[in-house]
């Protein structure tokens, strides 16, 4: 089910992107954000035409005066208040069986390859 949902969501994004000039879009992989945070955030800032600031590396440090989210919404967004955790990259390998991984890869193979996953 997760593979099907991921493929469907990615197809919706791809469909939307077809109407946008290539110089106006940037694909950022989760793994790059987590493993190469500063470099990736510099790339994003450059793409957006904004100056990079070291402050963006500390986005997870919440200023108590900036509570823009309700408690109910923050319940499922708690990871946004944490530093990127490199142990989350490839975490699926610890939690999925070989059969589950094969099923996901079979269902999502072309989409995985399209986004540079082997």
GROMACS .gro file of C-alpha atoms in nm:
model
  118
    1UNK     CA    1   0.000   0.000   0.000
    2UNK     CA    2   0.283   0.241   0.084
    3UNK     CA    3   0.454   0.177  -0.250
    4UNK     CA    4   0.130   0.239  -0.438
    5UNK     CA    5   0.062   0.561  -0.245
    6UNK     CA    6   0.420   0.686  -0.296
    7UNK     CA    7   0.405   0.619  -0.670
    8UNK     CA    8   0.063   0.790  -0.698
    9UNK     CA    9   0.182   1.094  -0.503
   10UNK     CA   10   0.497   1.117  -0.712
   11UNK     CA   11   0.292   1.094  -1.032
   12UNK     CA   12   0.075   1.384  -0.912
   13UNK     CA   13   0.387   1.592  -0.847
   14UNK     CA   14   0.532   1.499  -1.187
   15UNK     CA   15   0.206   1.595  -1.356
   16UNK     CA   16   0.211   1.935  -1.185
   17UNK     CA   17   0.579   1.989  -1.274
   18UNK     CA   18   0.518   1.931  -1.644
   19UNK     CA   19   0.364   2.278  -1.656
   20UNK     CA   20   0.666   2.444  -1.494
   21UNK     CA   21   0.985   2.546  -1.677
   22UNK     CA   22   1.282   2.330  -1.581
   23UNK     CA   23   1.475   2.632  -1.452
   24UNK     CA   24   1.196   2.697  -1.201
   25UNK     CA   25   1.207   2.361  -1.023
   26UNK     CA   26   1.459   2.174  -0.814
   27UNK     CA   27   1.447   1.815  -0.691
   28UNK     CA   28   1.597   1.755  -0.349
   29UNK     CA   29   1.628   1.403  -0.213
   30UNK     CA   30   1.559   1.334   0.154
   31UNK     CA   31   1.895   1.164   0.192
   32UNK     CA   32   2.079   1.476   0.072
   33UNK     CA   33   1.897   1.693   0.324
   34UNK     CA   34   1.987   1.457   0.608
   35UNK     CA   35   2.340   1.354   0.510
   36UNK     CA   36   2.460   1.680   0.349
   37UNK     CA   37   2.242   1.932   0.527
   38UNK     CA   38   2.451   2.247   0.488
   39UNK     CA   39   2.543   2.184   0.125
   40UNK     CA   40   2.182   2.102   0.036
   41UNK     CA   41   2.042   2.407   0.214
   42UNK     CA   42   2.299   2.625   0.039
   43UNK     CA   43   2.181   2.475  -0.291
   44UNK     CA   44   1.818   2.549  -0.205
   45UNK     CA   45   1.897   2.908  -0.104
   46UNK     CA   46   2.093   2.959  -0.425
   47UNK     CA   47   1.804   2.821  -0.631
   48UNK     CA   48   1.563   3.054  -0.454
   49UNK     CA   49   1.797   3.349  -0.495
   50UNK     CA   50   1.824   3.415  -0.123
   51UNK     CA   51   2.134   3.452   0.086
   52UNK     CA   52   2.232   3.144   0.285
   53UNK     CA   53   2.245   3.198   0.659
   54UNK     CA   54   2.385   2.962   0.921
   55UNK     CA   55   2.054   3.013   1.103
   56UNK     CA   56   1.880   2.779   0.858
   57UNK     CA   57   2.093   2.495   0.996
   58UNK     CA   58   1.925   2.544   1.332
   59UNK     CA   59   1.564   2.553   1.210
   60UNK     CA   60   1.469   2.291   1.468
   61UNK     CA   61   1.542   2.523   1.761
   62UNK     CA   62   1.202   2.669   1.828
   63UNK     CA   63   1.163   3.019   1.957
   64UNK     CA   64   0.877   2.996   2.207
   65UNK     CA   65   0.740   3.328   2.083
   66UNK     CA   66   0.696   3.180   1.734
   67UNK     CA   67   0.433   2.916   1.813
   68UNK     CA   68   0.258   2.931   1.477
   69UNK     CA   69   0.129   2.574   1.490
   70UNK     CA   70  -0.144   2.445   1.718
   71UNK     CA   71  -0.064   2.168   1.963
   72UNK     CA   72  -0.286   1.932   1.764
   73UNK     CA   73  -0.086   1.988   1.444
   74UNK     CA   74   0.247   1.963   1.622
   75UNK     CA   75   0.164   1.614   1.746
   76UNK     CA   76   0.250   1.472   1.403
   77UNK     CA   77   0.521   1.728   1.326
   78UNK     CA   78   0.745   1.671   1.629
   79UNK     CA   79   1.041   1.561   1.414
   80UNK     CA   80   1.053   1.916   1.273
   81UNK     CA   81   1.173   2.027   1.616
   82UNK     CA   82   1.469   1.791   1.605
   83UNK     CA   83   1.806   1.803   1.438
   84UNK     CA   84   1.829   1.583   1.124
   85UNK     CA   85   1.895   1.226   1.232
   86UNK     CA   86   2.133   1.040   1.000
   87UNK     CA   87   2.020   0.708   1.146
   88UNK     CA   88   1.686   0.756   0.967
   89UNK     CA   89   1.849   0.719   0.625
   90UNK     CA   90   1.793   0.363   0.509
   91UNK     CA   91   1.591   0.288   0.821
   92UNK     CA   92   1.348   0.085   0.614
   93UNK     CA   93   1.619  -0.180   0.574
   94UNK     CA   94   1.593  -0.255   0.947
   95UNK     CA   95   1.214  -0.256   0.958
   96UNK     CA   96   1.110  -0.430   0.637
   97UNK     CA   97   1.154  -0.795   0.555
   98UNK     CA   98   1.328  -0.895   0.236
   99UNK     CA   99   0.989  -0.983   0.086
  100UNK     CA  100   0.843  -0.644   0.181
  101UNK     CA  101   1.140  -0.463   0.025
  102UNK     CA  102   1.112  -0.670  -0.292
  103UNK     CA  103   0.739  -0.594  -0.314
  104UNK     CA  104   0.800  -0.221  -0.269
  105UNK     CA  105   1.079  -0.222  -0.527
  106UNK     CA  106   0.869  -0.418  -0.777
  107UNK     CA  107   0.576  -0.178  -0.746
  108UNK     CA  108   0.785   0.140  -0.742
  109UNK     CA  109   1.083   0.041  -0.958
  110UNK     CA  110   1.038   0.294  -1.239
  111UNK     CA  111   0.967   0.578  -0.997
  112UNK     CA  112   1.263   0.484  -0.779
  113UNK     CA  113   1.490   0.484  -1.083
  114UNK     CA  114   1.345   0.814  -1.209
  115UNK     CA  115   1.458   0.975  -0.883
  116UNK     CA  116   1.800   0.813  -0.877
  117UNK     CA  117   1.735   0.527  -0.636
  118UNK     CA  118   1.884   0.188  -0.716
   0.00000   0.00000   0.00000
